[in-house]
């Protein structure tokens, strides 16, 4: 069964450093998402990506964050200058059709997550 | 903004007990509703979903959920739990309209309920 994969599983970095979290969505999926979960808190939406551009983003997704699909398989989340409060589990997800309200709207498949620790 | 609340943080049951996990959401419009499960050490997996039609939906592993629009609820049930159901359960909602545009599938999660089943 196809799966969403994420690397690395755990990333430790110093405050102020740049990090890139990588995701390989399911191959025929078209909609891509990043979520995060700070320890003890809810899973929060960060950004959705479709047709090589951001389709929706949350207030959390400020100028320090960016996403990219550099090739046909990877989907990356970059944090330019990490802060202590960026420490969280970051989940990537993908779906075949993400257009809510459409008959063919599909559920999102989640990756195992990357635990980011900022020291 | 959409919000989702799960009533119980931690539920402890013995095998064969019945389970009901509460989930309420705030959005008054058309919604898609989901329950995801995260087994220890694994990624989020879809248990069941509601898009439209019969408000009683059946998912994998004997789980079901009932959408009650008047109560803004989507409670998860299982008549007889097993030790292997020990996991964290997340209710999630996707509202179909955002101001000025179309929702691209952003999920809003509840805070999660940890279920521990004793053999």
Coordinates of N, CA, C and O in Angstrom, one line a residue, chain A residues 3-4 31 33 35 37 40-45 48 50 55-56 58 89 91 98-113, chain B residues 3-6 9 32 34 36 38 41-46 49 51 88 90 94-98 102-112:
Chain A
X3 N 2.5 4.8 0.7 CA 2.6 5.6 2.0 C 3.2 6.9 1.7 O 4.0 7.1 0.8
X4 N 2.9 7.8 2.6 CA 3.7 9.1 2.7 C 4.9 8.9 3.5 O 4.8 8.3 4.6
X31 N -2.5 17.1 -4.0 CA -2.6 18.1 -2.9 C -1.7 17.7 -1.8 O -1.7 16.6 -1.4
X33 N 0.1 18.9 2.1 CA -0.1 19.7 3.3 C 1.0 19.5 4.3 O 1.7 18.4 4.3
X35 N 1.3 19.9 8.6 CA 0.7 20.2 9.9 C 1.8 20.1 10.9 O 2.9 19.5 10.7
X37 N 2.4 19.5 15.4 CA 1.9 19.3 16.7 C 2.9 19.6 17.8 O 3.9 18.8 17.9
X40 N 1.8 18.1 23.5 CA 0.7 18.3 24.4 C -0.4 19.2 23.8 O -1.4 19.5 24.5
X41 N -0.2 19.6 22.6 CA -1.2 20.5 21.9 C -1.9 19.8 20.7 O -1.5 18.7 20.4
X42 N -2.8 20.5 20.1 CA -3.5 20.0 19.0 C -2.6 19.9 17.7 O -1.6 20.7 17.6
X43 N -3.0 19.1 16.8 CA -2.4 19.1 15.5 C -2.9 20.3 14.8 O -4.1 20.5 14.7
X44 N -2.0 21.1 14.2 CA -2.4 22.4 13.6 C -2.0 22.5 12.2 O -0.9 22.1 11.8
X45 N -2.9 23.0 11.4 CA -2.7 23.1 9.9 C -1.6 24.3 9.7 O -1.7 25.3 10.3
X48 N -1.3 24.4 2.7 CA -1.7 23.4 1.7 C -1.1 23.9 0.4 O -0.9 25.1 0.2
X50 N -0.9 23.2 -4.0 CA -1.5 22.5 -5.1 C -1.1 23.3 -6.4 O -1.0 24.5 -6.4
X55 N -2.0 27.1 -1.7 CA -3.4 27.3 -1.9 C -4.1 27.9 -0.6 O -5.1 28.6 -0.7
X56 N -3.5 27.6 0.5 CA -4.0 28.1 1.8 C -2.9 28.0 2.9 O -2.1 27.1 2.8
X58 N -2.0 29.1 7.2 CA -2.4 29.5 8.5 C -1.6 30.7 9.0 O -0.6 31.1 8.4
X89 N 6.3 18.2 16.4 CA 6.3 17.1 15.4 C 5.6 17.7 14.2 O 4.6 18.3 14.2
X91 N 4.0 17.0 10.5 CA 3.4 16.0 9.7 C 3.2 16.5 8.2 O 2.7 17.6 8.1
X98 N -8.2 17.6 -3.2 CA -8.3 18.3 -1.9 C -9.4 19.3 -2.0 O -9.6 20.0 -1.0
X99 N -10.1 19.4 -3.1 CA -11.1 20.5 -3.2 C -12.3 20.2 -2.4 O -13.1 19.3 -2.8
X100 N -12.4 20.8 -1.2 CA -13.5 20.5 -0.3 C -14.8 20.9 -1.0 O -15.0 21.9 -1.7
X101 N -15.8 20.0 -0.8 CA -17.1 20.2 -1.4 C -17.3 19.5 -2.7 O -18.4 19.3 -3.2
X102 N -16.2 19.1 -3.3 CA -16.2 18.4 -4.6 C -16.6 16.9 -4.3 O -16.3 16.4 -3.3
X103 N -17.3 16.3 -5.2 CA -17.8 15.0 -5.0 C -16.6 14.0 -4.8 O -16.6 13.1 -4.1
X104 N -15.5 14.4 -5.5 CA -14.4 13.5 -5.5 C -13.4 13.9 -4.4 O -12.2 13.4 -4.4
X105 N -13.8 14.7 -3.4 CA -12.8 15.0 -2.4 C -12.4 13.8 -1.7 O -13.1 12.9 -1.3
X106 N -11.1 13.7 -1.4 CA -10.5 12.5 -0.8 C -9.8 12.9 0.5 O -9.4 14.0 0.7
X107 N -9.7 11.8 1.3 CA -9.1 12.0 2.6 C -7.6 12.2 2.4 O -7.0 11.8 1.4
X108 N -7.0 12.8 3.5 CA -5.6 13.0 3.5 C -4.8 11.8 4.1 O -5.3 11.3 5.1
X109 N -3.7 11.4 3.5 CA -2.9 10.4 4.1 C -1.7 11.1 4.7 O -1.0 11.9 4.1
X110 N -1.4 10.7 5.9 CA -0.3 11.3 6.7 C 1.0 10.5 6.7 O 0.9 9.3 6.7
X111 N 2.1 11.2 6.8 CA 3.4 10.6 7.0 C 3.6 10.4 8.5 O 2.8 10.8 9.3
X112 N 4.7 9.7 8.8 CA 5.0 9.4 10.2 C 5.5 10.6 11.0 O 5.5 10.5 12.3
X113 N 5.8 11.7 10.4 CA 6.2 12.9 11.1 C 7.7 13.0 11.3 O 8.5 12.0 11.2
Chain B
X3 N -13.5 25.4 15.1 CA -12.8 24.7 16.3 C -13.4 23.4 16.5 O -14.6 23.1 16.2
X4 N -12.6 22.5 17.0 CA -13.1 21.1 17.3 C -12.7 20.8 18.7 O -11.5 21.0 19.1
X5 N -13.6 20.2 19.5 CA -13.3 19.8 20.8 C -13.6 18.4 21.1 O -14.7 17.9 20.6
X6 N -12.7 17.7 21.7 CA -12.9 16.3 22.1 C -13.0 16.3 23.7 O -12.2 16.9 24.4
X9 N -9.7 13.6 27.6 CA -8.3 13.6 27.2 C -7.7 12.1 27.3 O -6.9 11.7 26.4
X32 N -17.0 18.3 6.2 CA -16.6 16.9 6.1 C -15.9 16.5 7.4 O -15.2 17.3 8.0
X34 N -14.0 13.6 10.1 CA -13.1 12.5 10.1 C -12.7 12.1 11.5 O -12.7 12.9 12.4
X36 N -9.3 10.1 12.9 CA -8.0 9.5 12.7 C -7.6 8.8 13.9 O -7.9 9.2 15.1
X38 N -4.0 7.1 15.8 CA -2.5 7.0 15.8 C -2.1 6.0 16.9 O -2.2 6.2 18.1
X41 N 3.8 4.7 18.0 CA 4.9 4.6 17.1 C 4.5 4.7 15.6 O 5.4 4.5 14.8
X42 N 3.3 4.9 15.4 CA 2.8 4.9 14.0 C 2.3 6.2 13.6 O 2.1 7.1 14.4
X43 N 2.0 6.4 12.3 CA 1.4 7.6 11.8 C -0.1 7.7 11.9 O -0.7 6.7 12.1
X44 N -0.6 8.9 11.7 CA -2.1 9.0 11.7 C -2.7 8.2 10.5 O -2.3 8.3 9.4
X45 N -3.7 7.5 10.9 CA -4.5 6.7 9.9 C -5.9 7.0 10.0 O -6.5 7.2 11.1
X46 N -6.6 7.0 8.8 CA -8.0 7.3 8.8 C -8.8 6.1 9.3 O -8.7 5.0 8.8
X49 N -14.9 8.4 7.8 CA -15.1 9.8 7.3 C -16.6 9.9 7.0 O -17.3 9.0 6.7
X51 N -18.9 12.5 4.6 CA -19.0 13.6 3.6 C -20.5 14.0 3.4 O -20.8 15.2 3.4
X88 N -4.2 6.8 20.2 CA -4.7 8.2 20.4 C -5.7 8.4 19.2 O -5.3 8.1 18.1
X90 N -8.1 11.1 17.1 CA -8.3 12.5 16.7 C -9.5 12.7 15.8 O -9.7 12.0 14.8
X94 N -13.2 19.4 8.2 CA -12.9 20.3 7.1 C -14.1 21.0 6.7 O -15.1 20.4 6.3
X95 N -14.1 22.3 6.8 CA -15.3 23.1 6.4 C -15.1 23.4 4.9 O -14.0 23.7 4.4
X96 N -16.2 23.4 4.2 CA -16.2 23.5 2.8 C -16.1 24.8 2.2 O -15.9 25.0 1.0
X97 N -16.2 25.9 3.0 CA -16.1 27.2 2.5 C -15.2 28.0 3.3 O -15.2 27.9 4.6
X98 N -14.3 28.8 2.7 CA -13.6 29.8 3.5 C -14.0 31.1 2.9 O -14.4 31.2 1.7
X102 N -12.4 29.0 -1.9 CA -12.7 27.6 -1.7 C -11.7 26.9 -0.8 O -10.5 27.2 -0.9
X103 N -12.2 26.1 0.1 CA -11.3 25.4 1.0 C -10.5 24.3 0.3 O -11.1 23.6 -0.5
X104 N -9.2 24.3 0.5 CA -8.4 23.3 -0.2 C -8.1 22.1 0.8 O -7.1 21.5 0.7
X105 N -9.0 21.8 1.6 CA -8.9 20.6 2.4 C -8.2 20.8 3.8 O -7.9 19.8 4.4
X106 N -8.0 22.0 4.2 CA -7.5 22.2 5.5 C -8.3 21.4 6.6 O -9.5 21.6 6.7
X107 N -7.6 20.7 7.4 CA -8.2 20.0 8.5 C -8.0 20.7 9.8 O -6.9 21.1 10.1
X108 N -9.1 20.8 10.6 CA -8.9 21.3 11.9 C -9.1 20.2 12.9 O -10.1 19.5 12.8
X109 N -8.2 20.0 13.8 CA -8.2 18.8 14.6 C -8.6 19.1 16.0 O -8.4 20.3 16.5
X110 N -9.2 18.1 16.7 CA -9.4 18.2 18.1 C -8.1 17.9 18.8 O -7.1 17.5 18.2
X111 N -8.1 18.0 20.1 CA -6.9 17.8 20.9 C -6.5 16.4 21.1 O -5.4 16.1 21.6
X112 N -7.3 15.5 20.7 CA -7.0 14.0 20.8 C -7.5 13.4 22.1 O -7.5 14.1 23.1

